Short mmCIF file of C-alpha atoms in Angstrom, two decimals:
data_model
loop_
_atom_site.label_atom_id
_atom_site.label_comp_id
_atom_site.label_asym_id
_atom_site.label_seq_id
_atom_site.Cartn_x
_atom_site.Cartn_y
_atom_site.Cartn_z
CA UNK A 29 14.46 -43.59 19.52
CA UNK A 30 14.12 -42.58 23.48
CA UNK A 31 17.87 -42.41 23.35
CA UNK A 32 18.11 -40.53 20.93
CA UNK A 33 16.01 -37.99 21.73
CA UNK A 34 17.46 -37.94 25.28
CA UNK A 35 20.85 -37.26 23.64
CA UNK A 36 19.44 -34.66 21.65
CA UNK A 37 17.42 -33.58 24.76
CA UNK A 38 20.75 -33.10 26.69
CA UNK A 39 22.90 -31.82 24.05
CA UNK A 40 20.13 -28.95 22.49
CA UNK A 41 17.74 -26.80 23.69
CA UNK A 42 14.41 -26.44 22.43
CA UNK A 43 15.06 -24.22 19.32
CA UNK A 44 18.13 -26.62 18.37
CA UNK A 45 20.39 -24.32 20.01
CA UNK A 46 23.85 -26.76 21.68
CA UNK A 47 24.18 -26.68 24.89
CA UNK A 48 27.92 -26.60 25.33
CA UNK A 49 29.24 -25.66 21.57
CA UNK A 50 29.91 -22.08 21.22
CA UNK A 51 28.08 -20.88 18.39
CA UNK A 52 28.65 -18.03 15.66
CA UNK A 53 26.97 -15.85 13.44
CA UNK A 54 25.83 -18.21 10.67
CA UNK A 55 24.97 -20.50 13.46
CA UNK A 56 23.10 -18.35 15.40
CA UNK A 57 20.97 -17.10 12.35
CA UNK A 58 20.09 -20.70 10.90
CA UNK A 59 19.26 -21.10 15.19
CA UNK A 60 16.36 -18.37 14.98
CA UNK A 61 15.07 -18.79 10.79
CA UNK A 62 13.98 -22.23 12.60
CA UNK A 63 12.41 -20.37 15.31
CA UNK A 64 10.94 -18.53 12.58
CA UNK A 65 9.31 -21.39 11.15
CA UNK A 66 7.75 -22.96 14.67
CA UNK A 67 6.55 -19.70 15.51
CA UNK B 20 -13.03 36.24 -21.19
CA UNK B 21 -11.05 33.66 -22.80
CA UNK B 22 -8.83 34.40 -25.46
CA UNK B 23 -7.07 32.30 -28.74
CA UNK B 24 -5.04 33.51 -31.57
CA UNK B 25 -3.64 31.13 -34.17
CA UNK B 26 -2.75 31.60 -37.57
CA UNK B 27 -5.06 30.58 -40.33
CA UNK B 28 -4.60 30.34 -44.60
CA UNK B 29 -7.33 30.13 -46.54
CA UNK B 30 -7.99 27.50 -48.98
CA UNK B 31 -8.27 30.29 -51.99
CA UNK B 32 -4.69 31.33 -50.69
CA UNK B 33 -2.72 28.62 -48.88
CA UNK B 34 0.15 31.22 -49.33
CA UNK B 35 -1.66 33.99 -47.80
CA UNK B 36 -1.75 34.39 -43.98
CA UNK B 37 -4.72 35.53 -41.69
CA UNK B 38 -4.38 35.59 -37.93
CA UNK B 39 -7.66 34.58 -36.09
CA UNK B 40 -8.67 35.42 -32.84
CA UNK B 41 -11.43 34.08 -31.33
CA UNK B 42 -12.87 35.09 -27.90
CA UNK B 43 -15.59 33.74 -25.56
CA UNK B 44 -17.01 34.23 -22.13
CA UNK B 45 -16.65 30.26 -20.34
CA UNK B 46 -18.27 28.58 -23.12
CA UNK B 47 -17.94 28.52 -26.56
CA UNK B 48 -21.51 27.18 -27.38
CA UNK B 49 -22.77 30.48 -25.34
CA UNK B 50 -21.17 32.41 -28.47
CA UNK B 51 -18.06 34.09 -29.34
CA UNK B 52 -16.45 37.19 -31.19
CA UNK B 53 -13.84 36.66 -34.00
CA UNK B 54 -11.73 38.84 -34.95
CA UNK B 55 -9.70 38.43 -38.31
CA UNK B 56 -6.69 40.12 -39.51
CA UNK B 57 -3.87 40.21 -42.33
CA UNK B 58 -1.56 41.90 -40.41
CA UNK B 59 -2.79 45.36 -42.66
CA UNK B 60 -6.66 45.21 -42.48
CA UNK B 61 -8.68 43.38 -39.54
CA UNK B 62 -12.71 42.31 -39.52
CA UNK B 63 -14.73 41.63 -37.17
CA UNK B 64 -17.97 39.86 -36.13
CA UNK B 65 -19.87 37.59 -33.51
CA UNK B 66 -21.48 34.54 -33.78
CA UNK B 67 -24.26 34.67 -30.65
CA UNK B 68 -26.03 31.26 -28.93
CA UNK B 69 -29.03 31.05 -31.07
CA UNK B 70 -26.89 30.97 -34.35
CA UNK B 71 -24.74 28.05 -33.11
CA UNK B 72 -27.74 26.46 -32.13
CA UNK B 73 -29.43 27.27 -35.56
CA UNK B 74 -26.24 25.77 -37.03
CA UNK B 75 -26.53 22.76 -35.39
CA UNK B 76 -30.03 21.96 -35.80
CA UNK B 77 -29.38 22.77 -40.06
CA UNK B 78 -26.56 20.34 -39.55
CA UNK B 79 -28.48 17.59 -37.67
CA UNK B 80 -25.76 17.65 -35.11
CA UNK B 81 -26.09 16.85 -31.27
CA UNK B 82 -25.16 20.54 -30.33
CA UNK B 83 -22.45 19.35 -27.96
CA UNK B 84 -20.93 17.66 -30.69
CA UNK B 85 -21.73 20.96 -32.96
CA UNK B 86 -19.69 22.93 -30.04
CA UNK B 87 -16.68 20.32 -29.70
CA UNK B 88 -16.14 20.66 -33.60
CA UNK B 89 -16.01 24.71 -33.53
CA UNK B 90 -13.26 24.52 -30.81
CA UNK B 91 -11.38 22.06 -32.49
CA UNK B 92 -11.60 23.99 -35.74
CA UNK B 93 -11.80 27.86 -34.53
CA UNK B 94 -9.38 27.27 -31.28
CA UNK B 95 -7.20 24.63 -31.18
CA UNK B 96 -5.59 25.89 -34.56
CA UNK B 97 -2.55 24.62 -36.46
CA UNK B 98 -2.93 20.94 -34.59
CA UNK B 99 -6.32 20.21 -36.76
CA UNK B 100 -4.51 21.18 -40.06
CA UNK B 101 -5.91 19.32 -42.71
CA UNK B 102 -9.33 18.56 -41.07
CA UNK B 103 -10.51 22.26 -41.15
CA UNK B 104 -10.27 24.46 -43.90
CA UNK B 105 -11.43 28.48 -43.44
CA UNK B 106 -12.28 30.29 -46.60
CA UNK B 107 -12.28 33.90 -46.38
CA UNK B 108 -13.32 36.04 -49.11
CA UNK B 109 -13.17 40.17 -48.61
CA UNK B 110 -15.73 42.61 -50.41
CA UNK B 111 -13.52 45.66 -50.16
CA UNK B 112 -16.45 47.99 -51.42
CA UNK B 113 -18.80 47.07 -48.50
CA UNK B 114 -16.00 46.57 -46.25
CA UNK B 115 -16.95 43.20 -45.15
CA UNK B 116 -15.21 39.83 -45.16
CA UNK B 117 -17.33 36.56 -45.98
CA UNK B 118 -15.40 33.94 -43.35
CA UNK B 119 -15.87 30.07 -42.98
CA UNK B 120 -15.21 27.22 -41.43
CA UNK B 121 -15.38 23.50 -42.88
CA UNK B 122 -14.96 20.29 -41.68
CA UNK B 123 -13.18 17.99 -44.11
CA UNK B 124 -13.82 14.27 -44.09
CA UNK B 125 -12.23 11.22 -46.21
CA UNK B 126 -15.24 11.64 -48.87
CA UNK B 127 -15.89 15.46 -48.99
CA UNK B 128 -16.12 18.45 -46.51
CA UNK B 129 -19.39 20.36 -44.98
CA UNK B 130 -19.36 23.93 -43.41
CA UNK B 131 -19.15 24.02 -39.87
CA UNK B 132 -20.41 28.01 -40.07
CA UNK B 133 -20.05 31.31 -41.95
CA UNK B 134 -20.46 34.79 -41.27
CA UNK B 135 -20.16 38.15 -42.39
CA UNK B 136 -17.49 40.09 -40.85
CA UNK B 137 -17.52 43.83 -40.64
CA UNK B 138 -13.48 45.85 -41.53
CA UNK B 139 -12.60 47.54 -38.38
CA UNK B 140 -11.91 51.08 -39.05
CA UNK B 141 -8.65 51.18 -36.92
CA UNK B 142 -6.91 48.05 -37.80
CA UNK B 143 -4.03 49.25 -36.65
CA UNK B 144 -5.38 49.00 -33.14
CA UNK B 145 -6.69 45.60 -33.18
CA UNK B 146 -2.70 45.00 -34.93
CA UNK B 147 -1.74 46.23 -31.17
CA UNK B 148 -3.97 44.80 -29.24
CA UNK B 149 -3.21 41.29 -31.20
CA UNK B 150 0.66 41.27 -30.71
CA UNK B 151 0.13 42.60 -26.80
CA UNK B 152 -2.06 39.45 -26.60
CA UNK B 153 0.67 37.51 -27.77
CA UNK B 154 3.60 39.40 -25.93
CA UNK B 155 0.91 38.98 -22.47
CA UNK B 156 0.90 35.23 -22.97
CA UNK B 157 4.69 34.45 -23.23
CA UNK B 158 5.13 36.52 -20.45
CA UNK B 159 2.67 33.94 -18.52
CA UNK B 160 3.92 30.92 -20.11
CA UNK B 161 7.75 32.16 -19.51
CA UNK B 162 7.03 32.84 -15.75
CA UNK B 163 4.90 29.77 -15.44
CA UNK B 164 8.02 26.94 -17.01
CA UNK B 165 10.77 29.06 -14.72
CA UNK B 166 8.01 28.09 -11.75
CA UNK B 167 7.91 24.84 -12.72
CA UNK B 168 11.55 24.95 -13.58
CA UNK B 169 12.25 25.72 -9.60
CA UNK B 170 9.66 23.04 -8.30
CA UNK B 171 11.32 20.51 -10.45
CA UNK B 172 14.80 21.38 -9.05
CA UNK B 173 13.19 21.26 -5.39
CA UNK B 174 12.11 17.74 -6.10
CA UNK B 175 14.81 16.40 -7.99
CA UNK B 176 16.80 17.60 -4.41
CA UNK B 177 14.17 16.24 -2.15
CA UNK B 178 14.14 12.90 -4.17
CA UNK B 179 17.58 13.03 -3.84
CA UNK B 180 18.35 13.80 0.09
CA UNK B 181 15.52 11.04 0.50
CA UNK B 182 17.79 8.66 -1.50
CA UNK B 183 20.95 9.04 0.33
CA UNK B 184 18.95 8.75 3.59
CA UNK B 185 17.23 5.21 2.30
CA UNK B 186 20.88 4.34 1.87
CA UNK B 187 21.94 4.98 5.07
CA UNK B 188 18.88 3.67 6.52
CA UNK B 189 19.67 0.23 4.48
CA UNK B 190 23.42 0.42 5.83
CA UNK B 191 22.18 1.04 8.79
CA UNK B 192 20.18 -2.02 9.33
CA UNK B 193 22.50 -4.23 8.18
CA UNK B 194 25.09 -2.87 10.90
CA UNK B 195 22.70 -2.90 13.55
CA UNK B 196 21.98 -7.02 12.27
CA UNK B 197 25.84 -7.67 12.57
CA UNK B 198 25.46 -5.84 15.57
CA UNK B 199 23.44 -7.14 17.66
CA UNK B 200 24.36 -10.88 16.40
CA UNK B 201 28.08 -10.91 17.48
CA UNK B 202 26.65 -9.51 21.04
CA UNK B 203 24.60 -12.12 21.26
CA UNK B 204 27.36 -14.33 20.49
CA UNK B 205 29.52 -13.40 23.24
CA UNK B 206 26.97 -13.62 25.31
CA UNK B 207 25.54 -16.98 24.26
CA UNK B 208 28.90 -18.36 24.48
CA UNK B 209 29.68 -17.26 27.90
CA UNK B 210 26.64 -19.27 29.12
CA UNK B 211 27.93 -22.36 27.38
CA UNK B 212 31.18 -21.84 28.37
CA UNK B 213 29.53 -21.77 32.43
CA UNK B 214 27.35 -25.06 31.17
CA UNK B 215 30.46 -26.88 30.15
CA UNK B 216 31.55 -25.78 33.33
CA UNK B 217 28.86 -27.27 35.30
CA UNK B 218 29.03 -30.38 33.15
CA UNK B 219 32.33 -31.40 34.30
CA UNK B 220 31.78 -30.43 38.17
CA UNK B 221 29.06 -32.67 38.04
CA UNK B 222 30.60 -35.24 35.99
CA UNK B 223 33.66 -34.82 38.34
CA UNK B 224 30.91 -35.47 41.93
CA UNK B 225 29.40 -38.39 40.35
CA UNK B 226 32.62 -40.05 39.69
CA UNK B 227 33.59 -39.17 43.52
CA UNK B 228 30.32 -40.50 44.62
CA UNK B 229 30.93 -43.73 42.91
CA UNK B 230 34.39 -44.29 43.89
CA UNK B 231 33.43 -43.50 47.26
CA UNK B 232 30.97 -46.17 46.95
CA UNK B 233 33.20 -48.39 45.85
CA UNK B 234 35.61 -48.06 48.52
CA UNK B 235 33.04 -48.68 51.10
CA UNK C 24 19.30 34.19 -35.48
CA UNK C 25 18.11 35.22 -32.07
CA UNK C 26 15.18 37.71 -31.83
CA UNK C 27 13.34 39.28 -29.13
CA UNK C 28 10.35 41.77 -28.84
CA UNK C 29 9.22 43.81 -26.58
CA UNK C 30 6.71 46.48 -25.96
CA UNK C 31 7.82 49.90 -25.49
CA UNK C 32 6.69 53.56 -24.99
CA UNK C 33 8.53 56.08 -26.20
CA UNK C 34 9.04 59.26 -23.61
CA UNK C 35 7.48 61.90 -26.22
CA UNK C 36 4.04 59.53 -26.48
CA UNK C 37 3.63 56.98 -23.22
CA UNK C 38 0.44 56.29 -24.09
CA UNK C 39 1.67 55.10 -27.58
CA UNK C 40 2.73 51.69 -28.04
CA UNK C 41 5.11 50.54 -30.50
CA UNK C 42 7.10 46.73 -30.44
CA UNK C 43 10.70 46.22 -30.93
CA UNK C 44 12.14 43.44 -32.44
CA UNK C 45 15.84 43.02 -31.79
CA UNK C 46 17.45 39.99 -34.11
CA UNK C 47 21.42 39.08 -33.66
CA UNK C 48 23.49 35.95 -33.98
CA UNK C 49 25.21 34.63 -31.17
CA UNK C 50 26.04 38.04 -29.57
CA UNK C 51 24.56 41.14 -29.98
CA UNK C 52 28.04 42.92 -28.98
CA UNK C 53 28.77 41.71 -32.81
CA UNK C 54 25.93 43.71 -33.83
CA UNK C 55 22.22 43.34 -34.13
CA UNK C 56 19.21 44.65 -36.38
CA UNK C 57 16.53 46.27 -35.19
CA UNK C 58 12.68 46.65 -36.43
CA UNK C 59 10.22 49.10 -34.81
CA UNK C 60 6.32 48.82 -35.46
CA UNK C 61 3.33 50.74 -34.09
CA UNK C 62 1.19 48.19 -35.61
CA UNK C 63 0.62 49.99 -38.83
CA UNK C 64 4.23 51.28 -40.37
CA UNK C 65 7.14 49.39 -39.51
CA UNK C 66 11.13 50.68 -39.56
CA UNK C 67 14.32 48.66 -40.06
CA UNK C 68 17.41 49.59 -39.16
CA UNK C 69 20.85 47.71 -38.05
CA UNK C 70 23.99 48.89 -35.87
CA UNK C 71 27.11 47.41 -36.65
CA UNK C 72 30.00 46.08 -34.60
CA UNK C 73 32.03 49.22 -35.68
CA UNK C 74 29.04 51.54 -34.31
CA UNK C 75 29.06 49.48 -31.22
CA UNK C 76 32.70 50.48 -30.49
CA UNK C 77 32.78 53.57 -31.24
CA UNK C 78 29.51 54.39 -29.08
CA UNK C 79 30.97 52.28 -25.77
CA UNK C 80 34.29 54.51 -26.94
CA UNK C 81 32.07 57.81 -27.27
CA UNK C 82 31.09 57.57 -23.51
CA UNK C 83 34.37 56.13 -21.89
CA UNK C 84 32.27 52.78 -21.20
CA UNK C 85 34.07 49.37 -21.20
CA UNK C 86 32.53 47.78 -24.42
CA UNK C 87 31.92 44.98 -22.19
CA UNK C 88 29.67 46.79 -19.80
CA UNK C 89 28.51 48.91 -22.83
CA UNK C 90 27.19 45.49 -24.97
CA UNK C 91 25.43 44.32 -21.24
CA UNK C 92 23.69 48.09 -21.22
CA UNK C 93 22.46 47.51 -24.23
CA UNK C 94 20.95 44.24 -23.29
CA UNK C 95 19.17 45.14 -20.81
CA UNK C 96 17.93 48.22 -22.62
CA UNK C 97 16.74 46.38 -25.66
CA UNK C 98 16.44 42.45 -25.05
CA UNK C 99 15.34 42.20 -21.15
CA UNK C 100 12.46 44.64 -22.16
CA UNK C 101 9.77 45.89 -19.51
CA UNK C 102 11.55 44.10 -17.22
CA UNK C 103 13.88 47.18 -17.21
CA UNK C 104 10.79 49.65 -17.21
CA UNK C 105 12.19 53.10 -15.57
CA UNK C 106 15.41 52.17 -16.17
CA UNK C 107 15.57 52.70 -19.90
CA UNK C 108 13.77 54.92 -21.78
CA UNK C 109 13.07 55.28 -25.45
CA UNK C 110 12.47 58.13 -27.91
CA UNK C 111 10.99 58.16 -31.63
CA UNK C 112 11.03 60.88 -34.12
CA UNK C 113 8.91 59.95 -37.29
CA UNK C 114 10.01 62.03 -40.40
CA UNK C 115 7.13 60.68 -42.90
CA UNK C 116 8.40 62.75 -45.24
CA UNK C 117 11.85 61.00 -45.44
CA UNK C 118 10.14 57.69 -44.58
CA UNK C 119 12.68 57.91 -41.94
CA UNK C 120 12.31 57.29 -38.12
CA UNK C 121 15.03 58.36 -35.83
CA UNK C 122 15.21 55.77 -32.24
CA UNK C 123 17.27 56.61 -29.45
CA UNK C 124 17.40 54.71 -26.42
CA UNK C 125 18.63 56.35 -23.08
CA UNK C 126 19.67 55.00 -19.62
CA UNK C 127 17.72 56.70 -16.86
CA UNK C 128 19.94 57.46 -13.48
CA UNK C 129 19.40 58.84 -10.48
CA UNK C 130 20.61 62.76 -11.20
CA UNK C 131 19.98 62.52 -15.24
CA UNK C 132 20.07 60.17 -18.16
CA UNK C 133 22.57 59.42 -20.98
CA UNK C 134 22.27 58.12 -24.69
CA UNK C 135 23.23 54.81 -24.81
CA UNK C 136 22.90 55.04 -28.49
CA UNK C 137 20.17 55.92 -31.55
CA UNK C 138 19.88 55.49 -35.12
CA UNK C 139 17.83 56.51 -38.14
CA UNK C 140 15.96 53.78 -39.12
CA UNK C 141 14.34 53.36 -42.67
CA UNK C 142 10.13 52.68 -43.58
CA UNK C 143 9.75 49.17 -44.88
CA UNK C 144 7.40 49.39 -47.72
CA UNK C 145 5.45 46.55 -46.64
CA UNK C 146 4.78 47.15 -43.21
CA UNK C 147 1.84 44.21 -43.72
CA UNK C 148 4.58 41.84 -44.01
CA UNK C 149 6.75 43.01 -41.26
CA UNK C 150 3.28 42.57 -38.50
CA UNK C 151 2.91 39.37 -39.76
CA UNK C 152 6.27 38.29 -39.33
CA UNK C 153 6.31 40.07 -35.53
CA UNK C 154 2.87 37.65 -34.79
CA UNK C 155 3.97 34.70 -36.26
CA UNK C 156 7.36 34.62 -34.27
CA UNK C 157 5.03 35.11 -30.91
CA UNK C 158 2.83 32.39 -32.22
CA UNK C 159 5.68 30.70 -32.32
CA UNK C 160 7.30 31.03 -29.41
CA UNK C 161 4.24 30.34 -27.81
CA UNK C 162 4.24 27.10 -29.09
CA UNK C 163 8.12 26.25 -27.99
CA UNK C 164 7.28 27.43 -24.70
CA UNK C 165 3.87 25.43 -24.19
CA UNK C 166 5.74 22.29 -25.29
CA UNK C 167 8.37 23.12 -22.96
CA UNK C 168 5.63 23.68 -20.61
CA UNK C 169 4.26 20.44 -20.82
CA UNK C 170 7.53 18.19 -20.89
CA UNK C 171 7.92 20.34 -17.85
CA UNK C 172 4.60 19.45 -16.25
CA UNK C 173 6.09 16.08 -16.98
CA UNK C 174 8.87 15.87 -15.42
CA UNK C 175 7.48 17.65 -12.52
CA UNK C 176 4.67 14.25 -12.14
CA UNK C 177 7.30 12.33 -12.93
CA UNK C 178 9.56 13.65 -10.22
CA UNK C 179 6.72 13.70 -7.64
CA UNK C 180 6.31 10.25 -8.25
CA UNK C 181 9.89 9.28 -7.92
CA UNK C 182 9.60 11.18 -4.49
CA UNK C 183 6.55 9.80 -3.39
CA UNK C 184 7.75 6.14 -4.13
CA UNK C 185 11.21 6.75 -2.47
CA UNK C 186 9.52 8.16 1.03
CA UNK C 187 7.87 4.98 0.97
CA UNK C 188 10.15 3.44 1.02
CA UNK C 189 12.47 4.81 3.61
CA UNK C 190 8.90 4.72 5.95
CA UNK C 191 9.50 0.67 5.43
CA UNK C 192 13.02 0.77 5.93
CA UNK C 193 12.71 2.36 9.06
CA UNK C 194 9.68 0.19 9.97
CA UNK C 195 11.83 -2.71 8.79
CA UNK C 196 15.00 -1.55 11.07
CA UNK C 197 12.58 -1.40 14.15
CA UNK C 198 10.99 -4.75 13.23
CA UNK C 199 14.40 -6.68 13.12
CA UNK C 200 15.34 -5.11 15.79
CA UNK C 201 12.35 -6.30 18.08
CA UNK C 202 12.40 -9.44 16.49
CA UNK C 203 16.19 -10.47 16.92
CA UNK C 204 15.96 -9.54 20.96
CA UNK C 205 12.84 -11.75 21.29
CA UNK C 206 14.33 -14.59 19.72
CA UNK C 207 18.01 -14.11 21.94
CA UNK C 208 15.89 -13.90 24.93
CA UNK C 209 14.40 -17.30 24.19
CA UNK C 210 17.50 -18.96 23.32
CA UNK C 211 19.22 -16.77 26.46
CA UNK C 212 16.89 -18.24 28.81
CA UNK C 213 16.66 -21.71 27.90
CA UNK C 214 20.46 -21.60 28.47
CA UNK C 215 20.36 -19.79 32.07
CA UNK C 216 17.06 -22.75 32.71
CA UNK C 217 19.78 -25.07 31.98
CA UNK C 218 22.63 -23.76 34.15
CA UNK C 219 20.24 -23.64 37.18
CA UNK C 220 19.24 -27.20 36.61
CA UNK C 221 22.60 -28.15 36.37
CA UNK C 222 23.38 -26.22 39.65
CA UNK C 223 21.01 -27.84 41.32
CA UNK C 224 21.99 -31.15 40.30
CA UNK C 225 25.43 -30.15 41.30
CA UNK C 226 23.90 -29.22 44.59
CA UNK C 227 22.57 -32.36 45.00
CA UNK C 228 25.02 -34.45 43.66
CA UNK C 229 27.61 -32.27 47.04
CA UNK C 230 24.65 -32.80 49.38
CA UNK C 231 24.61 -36.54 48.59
CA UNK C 232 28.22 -37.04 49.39
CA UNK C 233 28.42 -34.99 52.78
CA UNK C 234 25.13 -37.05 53.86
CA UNK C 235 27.27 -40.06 52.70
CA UNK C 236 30.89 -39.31 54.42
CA UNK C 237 28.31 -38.36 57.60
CA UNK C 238 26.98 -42.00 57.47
CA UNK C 239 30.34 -43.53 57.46
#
């Protein structure tokens, strides 16, 4: 829904990344195979 | 001039043992020289182009074919035993040897070629010359397997520093992964930690901005 | 049984040739058997253990140093060529040949040691024993040859295979390496886009309340 993508919108960047929640290693690597597959 | 020596028995003898050497100039089927010995007497003779050719056509062979069979019967030696036999049979009072070759087959056996060969008067010579031919070859052979001896070492160490350094290179990429992920990390985080930051200042003015409005 | 033989010229003939087969078990120090041929008469002979001793005693030697003489007069063979030097007295009538072998030095030469060594009646016998072991150790040492020539492809391509794959290692290192900064710079910058909106919403959101405390 618009909501929910406006949450989503706020809480993640673009590549699913958060925002605001510090992030770690296993994290980070699931973060760029994604990037991986939009590329 | 190419050279073989290999050690024949005849099929009158089996027990008995002749020593053949047979010699060409690049080609076999441009004719060769044989040169027969017991190890006490030694014979000679040549067999010249034409004749192999002459054998071949009496033969119905393809002459290539003709040629391929004398090297596998006259040079490469004890490997073909059983599908050659040599007959040799020595006229002492004319001091010639009758020799020949034959090609045995499931159902029989066919001469590959004969000839006469004349008794060398110095046998003990061609003796010489036949275990100097021998002594000349492992002396070849010998230096040849301790060069290839060396070049194998060389490449079992090449293979081997190569090895190690695919290791490290492995290792190495898998440090410079960690690596460069927990820098990212900390580097990441500090931006979300500024975010969060910015989050509440701007959670705090909103909620400052509408009390204000409030109060008015 | 080890053997060895070698070509040698004795001092008294050079041009002469004769072959020396030396045959021992395990170590010729224990002593070791010796037949001479020029092709057409052969010799036999042995020296004992005993002799051995008492000819390393004879000449002060360490029997040691005396047995590792004696190698490389009689087994190394032309290798040692000036070094050693041989002599041979025939005595037909005895059927008796006496060999001597000497160590060349700088101001002179010693006997290392000689012995009389007895006609074989069937010299024939003796040649064709002397070719066949050549023919024989021809064909140890082109088998060893070719496993060699084996191992050496088979090395090569071990080698070859391995530098490959380091050149794809490396290429793989660089690649990751690329790879894992592009993707952190996207993520970086989508959180410093982020930070400068909020900062300018912040701005804003500071902006709108002195405009507001103005008004009232």
């Amino acid at each position: 829904s618009p909501d929910t993508k406006e949450h989503f919108a706020r809480e993640y960047d673009c590549y699913g990344d958060s925002y605001t929640a510090d992030t770690d290693v296993a994290q980070l690597k699931e973060v760029f195979s994604r990037m991986k597959e939009n590329t | 001039m190419e050279k073989t020596l290999n050690r024949i028995h005849p099929v009158s003898d089996p027990e008995a043992t002749y020593f053949l050497q047979v010699s060409w100039e690049k080609d076999l089927g441009a004719g060769f020289g044989i040169i027969l010995s017991d190890g006490q007497c030694a014979w000679t003779g040549t067999v010249s182009e034409a004749e192999i050719s002459r054998e071949a056509d009496d033969m119905e062979m393809n002459r290539e074919k003709y040629v391929e069979e004398l090297k596998k019967a006259l040079i490469t030696g004890e490997e073909s035993a059983g599908r050659y036999n040599f007959a040799i049979s020595r006229d002492e009072e004319n001091r010639e040897c009758h020799f020949s070759y034959e090609r045995n087959l499931k159902d029989g056996s066919f001469t590959l070629g004969s000839l006469k060969l004349q008794k060398v008067s110095s046998p003990a010579e061609v003796v010489r010359e036949l275990i100097g031919y021998c002594l000349d070859c492992l002396g070849r052979l010998q230096a040849k397997n301790e060069l290839l001896q060396k070049e194998n070492e060389r490449l079992f160490s090449d293979w081997s520093d190569v090895e190690k350094r695919l290791e490290k290179c492995v290792e190495a990429k898998e440090e410079l992964e960690a690596d460069l992920y927990s820098r990212f990390i900390l580097v990441l985080n500090e931006k979300k930690a500024k975010i969060r930051n910015l989050q509440k200042l701007l959670n705090e003015a909103k909620e400052s901005a509408a009390d204000d409005k409030c109060a008015r």
